[in-house]
mmCIF file of C-alpha atoms and ligand atoms in Angstrom:
data_model
loop_
_atom_site.group_PDB
_atom_site.id
_atom_site.type_symbol
_atom_site.label_atom_id
_atom_site.label_comp_id
_atom_site.label_asym_id
_atom_site.label_seq_id
_atom_site.Cartn_x
_atom_site.Cartn_y
_atom_site.Cartn_z
ATOM 1 C CA MET A 1 -26.033 4.849 2.683
ATOM 2 C CA HIS A 2 -24.758 7.277 4.787
ATOM 3 C CA VAL A 3 -21.670 8.988 5.367
ATOM 4 C CA ILE A 4 -20.057 11.006 8.176
ATOM 5 C CA CYS A 5 -16.962 12.879 7.072
ATOM 6 C CA TYR A 6 -15.341 13.909 10.422
ATOM 7 C CA PRO A 7 -12.524 17.042 10.741
ATOM 8 C CA ASP A 8 -10.105 15.601 11.799
ATOM 9 C CA LEU A 9 -8.451 11.989 12.799
ATOM 10 C CA PRO A 10 -9.472 12.069 16.655
ATOM 11 C CA ARG A 11 -12.898 13.142 16.071
ATOM 12 C CA TRP A 12 -13.034 10.227 13.613
ATOM 13 C CA ARG A 13 -11.763 8.468 15.982
ATOM 14 C CA ASP A 14 -13.641 9.420 18.679
ATOM 15 C CA GLY A 15 -16.806 9.640 16.812
ATOM 16 C CA ALA A 16 -16.635 6.265 14.790
ATOM 17 C CA ALA A 17 -16.315 4.365 18.302
ATOM 18 C CA ARG A 18 -19.374 6.039 19.824
ATOM 19 C CA GLU A 19 -21.406 5.654 16.569
ATOM 20 C CA ILE A 20 -20.477 1.570 17.242
ATOM 21 C CA ALA A 21 -20.848 1.453 20.800
ATOM 22 C CA ARG A 22 -24.462 3.313 20.369
ATOM 23 C CA ARG A 23 -25.169 0.392 18.002
ATOM 24 C CA LEU A 24 -24.067 -2.259 20.192
ATOM 25 C CA ASP A 25 -26.193 -0.554 22.994
ATOM 26 C CA ASP A 26 -29.471 -0.614 21.225
ATOM 27 C CA ALA A 27 -28.534 -4.311 20.333
ATOM 28 C CA ILE A 28 -28.345 -4.869 23.582
ATOM 29 C CA ARG A 29 -31.344 -3.104 25.040
ATOM 30 C CA GLU A 30 -33.517 -4.341 22.477
ATOM 31 C CA ARG A 31 -32.229 -8.351 22.406
ATOM 32 C CA GLY A 32 -30.415 -9.014 25.343
ATOM 33 C CA ARG A 33 -26.596 -9.321 24.013
ATOM 34 C CA ALA A 34 -24.739 -8.086 20.683
ATOM 35 C CA THR A 35 -22.992 -9.594 18.038
ATOM 36 C CA LEU A 36 -19.748 -7.850 17.005
ATOM 37 C CA MET A 37 -17.753 -8.388 13.786
ATOM 38 C CA LEU A 38 -14.061 -6.795 13.147
ATOM 39 C CA ALA A 39 -12.671 -5.894 10.182
ATOM 40 C CA GLY A 40 -9.202 -6.230 10.245
ATOM 41 C CA GLY A 41 -6.219 -4.197 8.403
ATOM 42 C CA SER A 42 -4.667 -1.451 10.153
ATOM 43 C CA THR A 43 -7.228 1.780 10.051
ATOM 44 C CA PRO A 44 -9.822 0.053 12.764
ATOM 45 C CA ARG A 45 -6.843 0.074 15.615
ATOM 46 C CA PRO A 46 -7.142 3.769 17.222
ATOM 47 C CA ILE A 47 -11.001 2.979 16.852
ATOM 48 C CA TYR A 48 -10.531 -0.256 19.114
ATOM 49 C CA GLU A 49 -8.239 1.480 21.050
ATOM 50 C CA THR A 50 -10.599 4.158 22.245
ATOM 51 C CA LEU A 51 -13.940 1.851 21.665
ATOM 52 C CA ALA A 52 -11.884 -0.279 24.771
ATOM 53 C CA GLU A 53 -12.500 3.260 26.818
ATOM 54 C CA LEU A 54 -15.712 4.021 26.429
ATOM 55 C CA ASN A 55 -17.716 3.950 29.653
ATOM 56 C CA GLY A 56 -21.473 2.106 29.550
ATOM 57 C CA VAL A 57 -20.482 -0.555 26.918
ATOM 58 C CA ASP A 58 -21.900 -3.744 27.958
ATOM 59 C CA TRP A 59 -18.732 -6.041 26.842
ATOM 60 C CA ALA A 60 -20.365 -9.061 29.261
ATOM 61 C CA ARG A 61 -23.293 -9.366 26.551
ATOM 62 C CA ILE A 62 -21.484 -8.264 23.108
ATOM 63 C CA GLU A 63 -19.998 -11.134 21.249
ATOM 64 C CA ILE A 64 -16.951 -10.415 19.146
ATOM 65 C CA PHE A 65 -16.294 -12.383 16.086
ATOM 66 C CA TRP A 66 -13.747 -11.668 12.896
ATOM 67 C CA GLY A 67 -15.050 -10.460 9.060
ATOM 68 C CA ASP A 68 -11.544 -11.846 7.550
ATOM 69 C CA GLU A 69 -8.915 -13.499 8.520
ATOM 70 C CA ARG A 70 -4.849 -13.720 7.360
ATOM 71 C CA HIS A 71 -4.388 -17.796 7.715
ATOM 72 C CA VAL A 72 -0.845 -17.620 9.625
ATOM 73 C CA ALA A 73 -0.778 -18.457 13.741
ATOM 74 C CA PRO A 74 -2.673 -15.977 16.178
ATOM 75 C CA ASP A 75 0.409 -14.424 17.156
ATOM 76 C CA ASP A 76 1.870 -13.434 14.196
ATOM 77 C CA ARG A 77 2.241 -9.521 13.357
ATOM 78 C CA ARG A 78 -0.168 -10.084 10.375
ATOM 79 C CA SER A 79 -3.120 -11.715 12.135
ATOM 80 C CA ASN A 80 -5.992 -9.461 12.296
ATOM 81 C CA PHE A 81 -6.790 -11.294 15.824
ATOM 82 C CA ARG A 82 -3.376 -10.376 16.870
ATOM 83 C CA MET A 83 -4.399 -6.563 16.544
ATOM 84 C CA ALA A 84 -7.943 -6.603 17.850
ATOM 85 C CA ARG A 85 -6.526 -8.855 20.800
ATOM 86 C CA GLU A 86 -3.819 -5.623 21.283
ATOM 87 C CA SER A 87 -6.146 -2.902 21.241
ATOM 88 C CA LEU A 88 -9.611 -4.135 22.455
ATOM 89 C CA LEU A 89 -9.773 -7.321 23.984
ATOM 90 C CA ALA A 90 -6.313 -6.807 26.224
ATOM 91 C CA PRO A 91 -7.319 -3.298 27.345
ATOM 92 C CA LEU A 92 -10.638 -4.743 27.956
ATOM 93 C CA ASP A 93 -9.446 -7.806 29.861
ATOM 94 C CA LEU A 94 -11.441 -9.744 27.653
ATOM 95 C CA ASP A 95 -9.963 -13.697 27.838
ATOM 96 C CA PRO A 96 -9.115 -14.095 23.996
ATOM 97 C CA VAL A 97 -10.458 -17.152 23.896
ATOM 98 C CA SER A 98 -13.479 -17.836 25.722
ATOM 99 C CA ALA A 99 -17.222 -17.888 25.365
ATOM 100 C CA ARG A 100 -17.404 -14.543 23.970
ATOM 101 C CA VAL A 101 -14.682 -14.170 21.620
ATOM 102 C CA HIS A 102 -14.264 -16.532 18.434
ATOM 103 C CA PRO A 103 -11.278 -15.598 16.251
ATOM 104 C CA VAL A 104 -11.063 -17.342 12.865
ATOM 105 C CA PRO A 105 -9.365 -21.131 13.273
ATOM 106 C CA THR A 106 -6.191 -20.780 11.724
ATOM 107 C CA GLY A 107 -4.630 -24.329 12.538
ATOM 108 C CA ASP A 108 -5.962 -26.578 10.130
ATOM 109 C CA GLN A 109 -6.365 -26.578 6.039
ATOM 110 C CA PRO A 110 -7.286 -23.255 5.176
ATOM 111 C CA ALA A 111 -11.209 -24.460 3.651
ATOM 112 C CA THR A 112 -11.448 -26.738 6.442
ATOM 113 C CA ASP A 113 -10.803 -23.846 9.072
ATOM 114 C CA ALA A 114 -13.568 -21.612 6.755
ATOM 115 C CA VAL A 115 -16.245 -23.861 7.672
ATOM 116 C CA ARG A 116 -15.649 -24.566 11.305
ATOM 117 C CA TYR A 117 -15.767 -21.030 11.152
ATOM 118 C CA GLU A 118 -18.981 -20.877 9.407
ATOM 119 C CA ARG A 119 -20.576 -23.891 11.487
ATOM 120 C CA LEU A 120 -19.048 -21.738 15.328
ATOM 121 C CA MET A 121 -21.262 -18.934 13.793
ATOM 122 C CA ARG A 122 -24.594 -20.832 13.315
ATOM 123 C CA ASP A 123 -24.081 -22.510 16.368
ATOM 124 C CA ARG A 124 -23.285 -19.071 18.184
ATOM 125 C CA PHE A 125 -26.442 -17.885 16.679
ATOM 126 C CA ARG A 126 -28.455 -21.006 17.584
ATOM 127 C CA ILE A 127 -29.882 -21.903 13.914
ATOM 128 C CA GLY A 128 -30.216 -24.028 11.137
ATOM 129 C CA PRO A 129 -27.558 -25.140 8.333
ATOM 130 C CA THR A 130 -29.309 -22.887 6.195
ATOM 131 C CA ALA A 131 -30.124 -19.745 7.839
ATOM 132 C CA ILE A 132 -27.761 -16.913 7.530
ATOM 133 C CA PRO A 133 -26.814 -15.081 11.278
ATOM 134 C CA ARG A 134 -27.624 -11.702 11.319
ATOM 135 C CA PHE A 135 -25.123 -9.758 12.827
ATOM 136 C CA ASP A 136 -25.594 -5.956 15.147
ATOM 137 C CA VAL A 137 -22.451 -4.198 13.699
ATOM 138 C CA VAL A 138 -20.322 -5.094 10.696
ATOM 139 C CA LEU A 139 -17.068 -3.735 11.054
ATOM 140 C CA LEU A 140 -15.445 -3.414 7.315
ATOM 141 C CA GLY A 141 -12.252 -1.213 5.799
ATOM 142 C CA MET A 142 -11.542 -0.472 2.461
ATOM 143 C CA GLY A 143 -8.212 -1.475 0.403
ATOM 144 C CA ASP A 144 -6.998 0.996 -2.086
ATOM 145 C CA ASP A 145 -8.353 -1.500 -5.037
ATOM 146 C CA GLY A 146 -11.797 -1.339 -3.785
ATOM 147 C CA HIS A 147 -12.082 -4.788 -1.644
ATOM 148 C CA THR A 148 -13.101 -5.391 1.584
ATOM 149 C CA ALA A 149 -12.966 -7.940 4.035
ATOM 150 C CA SER A 150 -10.911 -10.093 1.834
ATOM 151 C CA LEU A 151 -13.417 -10.025 -0.962
ATOM 152 C CA PHE A 152 -10.540 -8.902 -3.562
ATOM 153 C CA PRO A 153 -11.268 -7.659 -7.074
ATOM 154 C CA GLY A 154 -11.668 -11.213 -9.524
ATOM 155 C CA SER A 155 -11.391 -13.448 -6.782
ATOM 156 C CA PRO A 156 -13.782 -16.421 -6.417
ATOM 157 C CA GLY A 157 -15.530 -15.115 -3.210
ATOM 158 C CA LEU A 158 -17.351 -12.757 -5.095
ATOM 159 C CA GLU A 159 -19.519 -15.270 -6.931
ATOM 160 C CA GLU A 160 -20.013 -17.360 -3.417
ATOM 161 C CA VAL A 161 -23.825 -17.117 -2.756
ATOM 162 C CA GLU A 162 -24.162 -19.914 -0.815
ATOM 163 C CA ARG A 163 -21.219 -20.202 1.978
ATOM 164 C CA LEU A 164 -20.719 -17.806 4.796
ATOM 165 C CA VAL A 165 -17.227 -17.808 5.399
ATOM 166 C CA ILE A 166 -14.487 -19.319 2.433
ATOM 167 C CA HIS A 167 -11.094 -19.659 1.904
ATOM 168 C CA ASN A 168 -10.912 -16.986 -0.537
ATOM 169 C CA PRO A 169 -7.775 -17.712 -2.738
ATOM 170 C CA ALA A 170 -6.004 -14.092 -3.851
ATOM 171 C CA ALA A 171 -3.004 -12.565 -4.755
ATOM 172 C CA THR A 172 -2.393 -11.889 -0.824
ATOM 173 C CA PRO A 173 1.129 -13.446 1.120
ATOM 174 C CA GLU A 174 -0.787 -15.748 2.914
ATOM 175 C CA PRO A 175 -4.136 -17.097 2.412
ATOM 176 C CA ARG A 176 -7.212 -15.482 3.539
ATOM 177 C CA LEU A 177 -10.424 -16.210 5.294
ATOM 178 C CA THR A 178 -13.200 -14.137 4.529
ATOM 179 C CA VAL A 179 -17.114 -14.090 5.470
ATOM 180 C CA THR A 180 -19.543 -13.289 1.789
ATOM 181 C CA TYR A 181 -22.211 -11.348 0.679
ATOM 182 C CA PRO A 182 -24.794 -13.332 1.939
ATOM 183 C CA LEU A 183 -23.679 -12.809 5.332
ATOM 184 C CA LEU A 184 -22.450 -9.025 5.223
ATOM 185 C CA ASP A 185 -26.115 -8.004 3.442
ATOM 186 C CA GLN A 186 -27.703 -9.778 6.229
ATOM 187 C CA ALA A 187 -26.373 -7.623 9.328
ATOM 188 C CA ARG A 188 -28.568 -4.969 10.980
ATOM 189 C CA SER A 189 -25.593 -2.130 10.327
ATOM 190 C CA LEU A 190 -22.712 -1.764 8.184
ATOM 191 C CA ILE A 191 -20.006 0.113 9.380
ATOM 192 C CA VAL A 192 -16.989 1.104 7.454
ATOM 193 C CA LEU A 193 -14.047 2.609 8.172
ATOM 194 C CA VAL A 194 -11.946 4.987 5.950
ATOM 195 C CA ARG A 195 -9.169 7.017 6.939
ATOM 196 C CA GLY A 196 -6.048 8.786 5.054
ATOM 197 C CA GLY A 197 -6.033 10.540 1.866
ATOM 198 C CA ASP A 198 -4.065 7.469 -0.321
ATOM 199 C CA LYS A 199 -7.723 6.147 -0.886
ATOM 200 C CA ALA A 200 -9.544 9.563 -0.929
ATOM 201 C CA GLU A 201 -9.564 9.209 -5.047
ATOM 202 C CA ARG A 202 -10.558 4.894 -4.459
ATOM 203 C CA LEU A 203 -13.590 6.452 -2.170
ATOM 204 C CA ARG A 204 -14.648 8.931 -4.675
ATOM 205 C CA GLU A 205 -15.225 6.777 -7.234
ATOM 206 C CA VAL A 206 -16.618 3.807 -4.812
ATOM 207 C CA LEU A 207 -19.306 6.656 -3.679
ATOM 208 C CA THR A 208 -20.233 8.108 -6.988
ATOM 209 C CA GLU A 209 -19.500 5.459 -10.281
ATOM 210 C CA PRO A 210 -20.684 1.816 -9.254
ATOM 211 C CA GLN A 211 -20.076 1.301 -13.146
ATOM 212 C CA HIS A 212 -16.399 0.271 -11.327
ATOM 213 C CA ASP A 213 -17.943 -2.642 -9.857
ATOM 214 C CA TYR A 214 -15.404 -3.034 -6.714
ATOM 215 C CA PRO A 215 -16.338 -5.611 -4.139
ATOM 216 C CA ILE A 216 -17.027 -3.384 -1.336
ATOM 217 C CA GLN A 217 -19.281 -1.588 -3.890
ATOM 218 C CA ARG A 218 -21.357 -5.114 -4.501
ATOM 219 C CA ILE A 219 -22.389 -4.520 -0.480
ATOM 220 C CA ALA A 220 -26.137 -4.371 -0.311
ATOM 221 C CA PRO A 221 -27.754 -4.896 3.066
ATOM 222 C CA HIS A 222 -31.352 -6.433 2.639
ATOM 223 C CA LYS A 223 -32.882 -4.735 6.023
ATOM 224 C CA GLY A 224 -29.804 -2.983 7.357
ATOM 225 C CA GLU A 225 -27.831 0.439 7.643
ATOM 226 C CA LEU A 226 -25.086 0.991 5.675
ATOM 227 C CA LEU A 227 -22.868 3.393 7.503
ATOM 228 C CA TRP A 228 -19.224 4.884 6.102
ATOM 229 C CA LEU A 229 -17.658 6.735 8.772
ATOM 230 C CA VAL A 230 -14.699 8.624 6.916
ATOM 231 C CA ASP A 231 -11.674 11.238 8.145
ATOM 232 C CA ARG A 232 -10.914 14.451 6.221
ATOM 233 C CA GLU A 233 -8.404 13.523 4.799
ATOM 234 C CA ALA A 234 -10.321 10.767 2.845
ATOM 235 C CA ALA A 235 -13.274 12.704 2.102
ATOM 236 C CA ALA A 236 -10.938 15.097 0.193
ATOM 237 C CA ARG A 237 -12.365 14.582 -2.732
ATOM 238 C CA LEU A 238 -16.076 13.340 -2.309
ATOM 239 C CA PRO A 239 -18.653 15.523 -4.016
ATOM 240 C CA ALA A 240 -20.118 18.561 -1.659
ATOM 241 C CA GLY A 241 -23.227 17.097 -0.711
ATOM 242 C CA LEU A 242 -22.443 13.550 0.287
ATOM 243 C CA CYS A 243 -20.622 14.075 3.966
ATOM 244 C CA SER A 244 -22.816 14.527 6.424
ATOM 245 C CA ASP A 245 -21.426 16.474 9.572
ATOM 246 C CA PRO A 246 -20.924 14.389 12.748
ATOM 247 C CA THR A 247 -23.749 14.914 14.995
ATOM 248 C CA ASN A 248 -21.999 14.752 17.996
HETATM 249 C C1 6PG B 301 -7.394 -7.047 5.965
HETATM 250 C C2 6PG B 301 -8.880 -6.398 6.091
HETATM 251 C C3 6PG B 301 -8.778 -5.507 4.576
HETATM 252 C C4 6PG B 301 -8.785 -4.109 5.012
HETATM 253 C C5 6PG B 301 -8.481 -3.874 3.775
HETATM 254 C C6 6PG B 301 -7.942 -1.956 4.668
HETATM 255 O O1 6PG B 301 -7.319 -8.342 6.473
HETATM 256 O O2 6PG B 301 -6.237 -6.728 5.588
HETATM 257 O O3 6PG B 301 -9.618 -6.925 6.271
HETATM 258 O O4 6PG B 301 -10.454 -5.514 4.181
HETATM 259 O O5 6PG B 301 -9.787 -3.517 6.313
HETATM 260 O O6 6PG B 301 -7.471 -4.029 3.482
HETATM 261 O O7 6PG B 301 -6.642 -2.234 5.249
HETATM 262 P P1 6PG B 301 -6.081 -1.317 5.789
HETATM 263 O O8 6PG B 301 -7.398 -0.743 7.019
HETATM 264 O O9 6PG B 301 -4.930 -1.612 6.537
HETATM 265 O O10 6PG B 301 -6.111 0.037 5.084
#
Protein backbone atom coordinates (compact mmCIF):
# COMPACT_ATOMS: atom_id res chain seq x y z
CA MET A 1 0.00 0.00 0.00
CA HIS A 2 1.28 3.44 -0.91
CA VAL A 3 -0.15 6.74 0.33
CA ILE A 4 0.66 9.99 -1.48
CA CYS A 5 -0.39 13.15 0.35
CA TYR A 6 -0.55 16.37 -1.62
CA PRO A 7 0.07 19.79 -0.08
CA ASP A 8 -3.07 21.38 -1.48
CA LEU A 9 -6.19 20.72 -3.52
CA PRO A 10 -4.85 21.82 -6.93
CA ARG A 11 -1.78 19.61 -6.59
CA TRP A 12 -3.95 16.70 -5.40
CA ARG A 13 -6.22 17.17 -8.40
CA ASP A 14 -3.39 17.53 -10.92
CA GLY A 15 -1.23 14.85 -9.34
CA ALA A 16 -4.06 12.31 -9.25
CA ALA A 17 -4.89 12.97 -12.91
CA ARG A 18 -1.25 12.38 -13.84
CA GLU A 19 -1.00 9.18 -11.78
CA ILE A 20 -4.11 7.81 -13.50
CA ALA A 21 -2.93 8.87 -16.97
CA ARG A 22 0.50 7.32 -16.39
CA ARG A 23 -1.03 3.94 -15.58
CA LEU A 24 -3.37 4.08 -18.55
CA ASP A 25 -0.44 4.90 -20.82
CA ASP A 26 1.56 2.01 -19.36
CA ALA A 27 -1.29 -0.41 -20.05
CA ILE A 28 -1.65 0.79 -23.64
CA ARG A 29 2.08 0.48 -24.19
CA GLU A 30 2.19 -3.03 -22.74
CA ARG A 31 -1.10 -4.49 -24.02
CA GLY A 32 -2.41 -2.17 -26.70
CA ARG A 33 -5.37 -0.99 -24.68
CA ALA A 34 -6.34 0.08 -21.17
CA THR A 35 -9.40 -0.60 -19.06
CA LEU A 36 -10.53 2.06 -16.61
CA MET A 37 -13.18 1.68 -13.92
CA LEU A 38 -14.52 5.00 -12.67
CA ALA A 39 -15.54 5.91 -9.15
CA GLY A 40 -18.70 7.81 -8.40
CA GLY A 41 -19.66 10.37 -5.79
CA SER A 42 -18.37 13.94 -5.81
CA THR A 43 -14.66 13.55 -5.04
CA PRO A 44 -13.50 12.47 -8.50
CA ARG A 45 -15.15 15.30 -10.46
CA PRO A 46 -12.21 17.76 -10.48
CA ILE A 47 -9.82 14.93 -11.25
CA TYR A 48 -11.91 13.79 -14.22
CA GLU A 49 -12.06 17.37 -15.48
CA THR A 50 -8.27 17.60 -15.26
CA LEU A 51 -7.79 14.16 -16.79
CA ALA A 52 -9.87 15.29 -19.77
CA GLU A 53 -7.48 18.20 -20.31
CA LEU A 54 -4.25 16.19 -20.18
CA ASN A 55 -2.44 15.85 -23.46
CA GLY A 56 -1.19 12.53 -24.71
CA VAL A 57 -3.82 10.20 -23.26
CA ASP A 58 -4.92 7.86 -26.07
CA TRP A 59 -8.64 7.70 -25.22
CA ALA A 60 -9.29 5.75 -28.42
CA ARG A 61 -7.58 2.80 -26.73
CA ILE A 62 -9.23 3.10 -23.33
CA GLU A 63 -12.43 1.27 -22.34
CA ILE A 64 -14.41 2.95 -19.58
CA PHE A 65 -16.60 1.19 -17.02
CA TRP A 66 -18.10 2.17 -13.68
CA GLY A 67 -17.47 0.53 -10.32
CA ASP A 68 -20.88 1.27 -8.96
CA GLU A 69 -24.06 3.11 -9.81
CA ARG A 70 -27.12 4.50 -8.23
CA HIS A 71 -29.99 2.69 -9.95
CA VAL A 72 -31.53 5.85 -11.37
CA ALA A 73 -31.98 7.31 -14.85
CA PRO A 74 -28.71 8.30 -16.54
CA ASP A 75 -29.69 11.99 -16.46
CA ASP A 76 -30.62 11.88 -12.78
CA ARG A 77 -28.45 14.26 -10.75
CA ARG A 78 -27.51 11.29 -8.50
CA SER A 79 -26.17 9.24 -11.39
CA ASN A 80 -22.46 8.41 -11.35
CA PHE A 81 -22.67 8.11 -15.12
CA ARG A 82 -24.03 11.66 -15.35
CA MET A 83 -21.17 12.99 -13.22
CA ALA A 84 -18.58 11.30 -15.45
CA ARG A 85 -20.40 12.33 -18.63
CA GLU A 86 -20.26 15.97 -17.53
CA SER A 87 -16.68 15.96 -16.22
CA LEU A 88 -14.87 13.51 -18.50
CA LEU A 89 -16.84 12.19 -21.48
CA ALA A 90 -18.28 15.45 -22.75
CA PRO A 91 -15.01 17.44 -22.51
CA LEU A 92 -13.33 14.60 -24.42
CA ASP A 93 -16.22 14.44 -26.86
CA LEU A 94 -16.48 10.72 -26.11
CA ASP A 95 -19.78 9.22 -27.17
CA PRO A 96 -21.42 8.13 -23.89
CA VAL A 97 -22.91 5.11 -25.59
CA SER A 98 -20.13 3.62 -27.68
CA ALA A 99 -18.00 0.57 -28.06
CA ARG A 100 -15.60 1.90 -25.44
CA VAL A 101 -17.87 3.53 -22.88
CA HIS A 102 -19.97 1.19 -20.77
CA PRO A 103 -22.38 2.79 -18.31
CA VAL A 104 -24.06 0.51 -15.80
CA PRO A 105 -27.55 -0.30 -17.17
CA THR A 106 -30.33 1.03 -14.94
CA GLY A 107 -33.40 0.44 -17.09
CA ASP A 108 -34.46 -2.94 -15.75
CA GLN A 109 -34.72 -4.48 -12.30
CA PRO A 110 -31.50 -3.84 -10.29
CA ALA A 111 -30.58 -7.51 -10.06
CA THR A 112 -31.18 -7.99 -13.79
CA ASP A 113 -29.06 -4.97 -14.65
CA ALA A 114 -26.27 -6.27 -12.42
CA VAL A 115 -26.21 -9.59 -14.26
CA ARG A 116 -26.27 -7.75 -17.58
CA TYR A 117 -23.31 -5.58 -16.60
CA GLU A 118 -21.23 -8.52 -15.41
CA ARG A 119 -21.93 -10.28 -18.70
CA LEU A 120 -20.93 -7.16 -20.63
CA MET A 121 -17.64 -6.98 -18.72
CA ARG A 122 -16.78 -10.58 -19.54
CA ASP A 123 -17.72 -10.03 -23.19
CA ARG A 124 -15.48 -6.96 -23.46
CA PHE A 125 -12.62 -8.81 -21.77
CA ARG A 126 -13.27 -11.81 -24.02
CA ILE A 127 -13.20 -14.21 -21.09
CA GLY A 128 -15.38 -17.14 -20.04
CA PRO A 129 -18.22 -17.23 -17.53
CA THR A 130 -16.01 -18.07 -14.57
CA ALA A 131 -12.97 -15.92 -15.32
CA ILE A 132 -12.47 -12.55 -13.63
CA PRO A 133 -11.58 -9.44 -15.66
CA ARG A 134 -8.32 -7.77 -14.65
CA PHE A 135 -8.82 -4.02 -14.90
CA ASP A 136 -5.77 -1.86 -15.46
CA VAL A 137 -6.98 1.07 -13.36
CA VAL A 138 -9.80 1.00 -10.82
CA LEU A 139 -10.72 4.30 -9.16
CA LEU A 140 -12.46 4.28 -5.81
CA GLY A 141 -13.70 6.77 -3.27
CA MET A 142 -14.20 6.37 0.45
CA GLY A 143 -17.42 7.21 2.22
CA ASP A 144 -17.34 8.70 5.71
CA ASP A 145 -18.59 5.33 6.98
CA GLY A 146 -15.68 3.52 5.37
CA HIS A 147 -17.64 2.20 2.38
CA THR A 148 -16.25 2.10 -1.11
CA ALA A 149 -18.03 1.68 -4.40
CA SER A 150 -21.44 0.64 -3.06
CA LEU A 151 -20.05 -1.84 -0.58
CA PHE A 152 -21.55 -0.49 2.62
CA PRO A 153 -20.93 -1.63 6.19
CA GLY A 154 -23.17 -4.57 7.05
CA SER A 155 -24.42 -4.98 3.48
CA PRO A 156 -24.67 -8.48 1.97
CA GLY A 157 -22.30 -7.50 -0.83
CA LEU A 158 -19.39 -7.65 1.60
CA GLU A 159 -19.70 -11.43 1.66
CA GLU A 160 -20.12 -11.96 -2.11
CA VAL A 161 -17.36 -14.23 -3.41
CA GLU A 162 -18.83 -15.43 -6.71
CA ARG A 163 -20.56 -12.64 -8.59
CA LEU A 164 -18.61 -9.66 -9.87
CA VAL A 165 -21.48 -7.17 -10.07
CA ILE A 166 -24.49 -7.20 -7.77
CA HIS A 167 -27.49 -5.26 -6.57
CA ASN A 168 -26.38 -4.58 -3.01
CA PRO A 169 -29.28 -3.67 -0.71
CA ALA A 170 -28.22 -0.81 1.56
CA ALA A 171 -29.74 2.08 3.48
CA THR A 172 -29.51 4.44 0.51
CA PRO A 173 -32.34 6.43 -1.10
CA GLU A 174 -31.93 4.47 -4.32
CA PRO A 175 -30.94 0.90 -5.15
CA ARG A 176 -27.19 0.46 -5.63
CA LEU A 177 -25.29 -1.72 -8.08
CA THR A 178 -21.67 -2.42 -7.28
CA VAL A 179 -18.66 -4.45 -8.21
CA THR A 180 -17.52 -6.91 -5.57
CA TYR A 181 -14.20 -7.77 -3.95
CA PRO A 182 -13.40 -10.67 -6.32
CA LEU A 183 -13.34 -8.16 -9.17
CA LEU A 184 -11.64 -5.33 -7.28
CA ASP A 185 -8.88 -7.57 -5.97
CA GLN A 186 -7.91 -8.62 -9.48
CA ALA A 187 -7.07 -5.07 -10.57
CA ARG A 188 -3.56 -4.10 -11.65
CA SER A 189 -3.94 -0.75 -9.97
CA LEU A 190 -6.50 0.31 -7.36
CA ILE A 191 -6.42 4.05 -6.73
CA VAL A 192 -8.42 5.47 -3.81
CA LEU A 193 -9.17 9.19 -4.06
CA VAL A 194 -9.80 10.96 -0.74
CA ARG A 195 -10.34 14.67 -0.23
CA GLY A 196 -11.48 16.88 2.64
CA GLY A 197 -11.07 17.28 6.35
CA ASP A 198 -14.39 15.58 7.05
CA LYS A 199 -12.75 12.28 6.11
CA ALA A 200 -9.51 12.79 8.05
CA GLU A 201 -10.45 10.76 11.12
CA ARG A 202 -12.00 7.92 9.15
CA LEU A 203 -8.95 7.82 6.87
CA ARG A 204 -6.68 7.62 9.90
CA GLU A 205 -8.72 4.68 11.22
CA VAL A 206 -8.79 2.95 7.84
CA LEU A 207 -5.05 3.25 7.31
CA THR A 208 -3.87 2.55 10.85
CA GLU A 209 -6.53 0.50 12.66
CA PRO A 210 -7.41 -2.69 10.73
CA GLN A 211 -9.61 -3.92 13.56
CA HIS A 212 -12.46 -1.71 12.34
CA ASP A 213 -12.89 -3.92 9.27
CA TYR A 214 -14.48 -1.14 7.23
CA PRO A 215 -15.50 -2.24 3.73
CA ILE A 216 -12.65 -0.32 2.16
CA GLN A 217 -10.21 -2.12 4.45
CA ARG A 218 -11.22 -5.46 2.95
CA ILE A 219 -9.70 -4.58 -0.42
CA ALA A 220 -6.71 -6.87 -0.90
CA PRO A 221 -5.29 -6.75 -4.43
CA HIS A 222 -3.84 -10.11 -5.39
CA LYS A 223 -1.02 -8.88 -7.61
CA GLY A 224 -1.84 -5.24 -8.09
CA GLU A 225 -1.05 -2.01 -6.34
CA LEU A 226 -3.21 -0.15 -3.83
CA LEU A 227 -2.51 3.57 -4.07
CA TRP A 228 -4.14 6.23 -1.92
CA LEU A 229 -4.13 9.78 -3.28
CA VAL A 230 -5.05 12.13 -0.48
CA ASP A 231 -5.26 15.89 -0.17
CA ARG A 232 -3.74 17.79 2.74
CA GLU A 233 -6.96 18.16 4.71
CA ALA A 234 -7.88 14.48 4.51
CA ALA A 235 -4.30 13.58 5.51
CA ALA A 236 -4.33 15.88 8.53
CA ARG A 237 -4.61 13.08 11.12
CA LEU A 238 -2.33 10.53 9.53
CA PRO A 239 0.76 9.59 11.53
CA ALA A 240 4.06 11.02 10.42
CA GLY A 241 5.83 8.73 8.01
CA LEU A 242 2.69 7.23 6.46
CA CYS A 243 2.50 9.81 3.69
CA SER A 244 4.84 9.87 0.73
CA ASP A 245 5.45 13.18 -0.93
CA PRO A 246 4.24 13.48 -4.51
CA THR A 247 7.09 12.76 -6.88
CA ASN A 248 6.04 15.36 -9.36
C1 LIG B 1 -21.02 6.57 -4.87
C2 LIG B 1 -19.57 6.20 -4.86
C3 LIG B 1 -19.13 6.06 -3.44
C4 LIG B 1 -18.26 7.27 -3.18
C5 LIG B 1 -18.14 7.53 -1.72
C6 LIG B 1 -17.49 8.88 -1.50
O1 LIG B 1 -21.74 6.06 -5.73
O2 LIG B 1 -21.37 7.42 -4.05
O3 LIG B 1 -19.18 5.27 -5.65
O4 LIG B 1 -18.42 4.90 -3.12
O5 LIG B 1 -16.98 7.05 -3.76
O6 LIG B 1 -19.45 7.54 -1.18
O7 LIG B 1 -18.38 9.85 -1.98
P1 LIG B 1 -17.92 11.38 -2.13
O8 LIG B 1 -16.82 11.38 -3.12
O9 LIG B 1 -19.13 12.10 -2.61
O10 LIG B 1 -17.46 11.81 -0.75
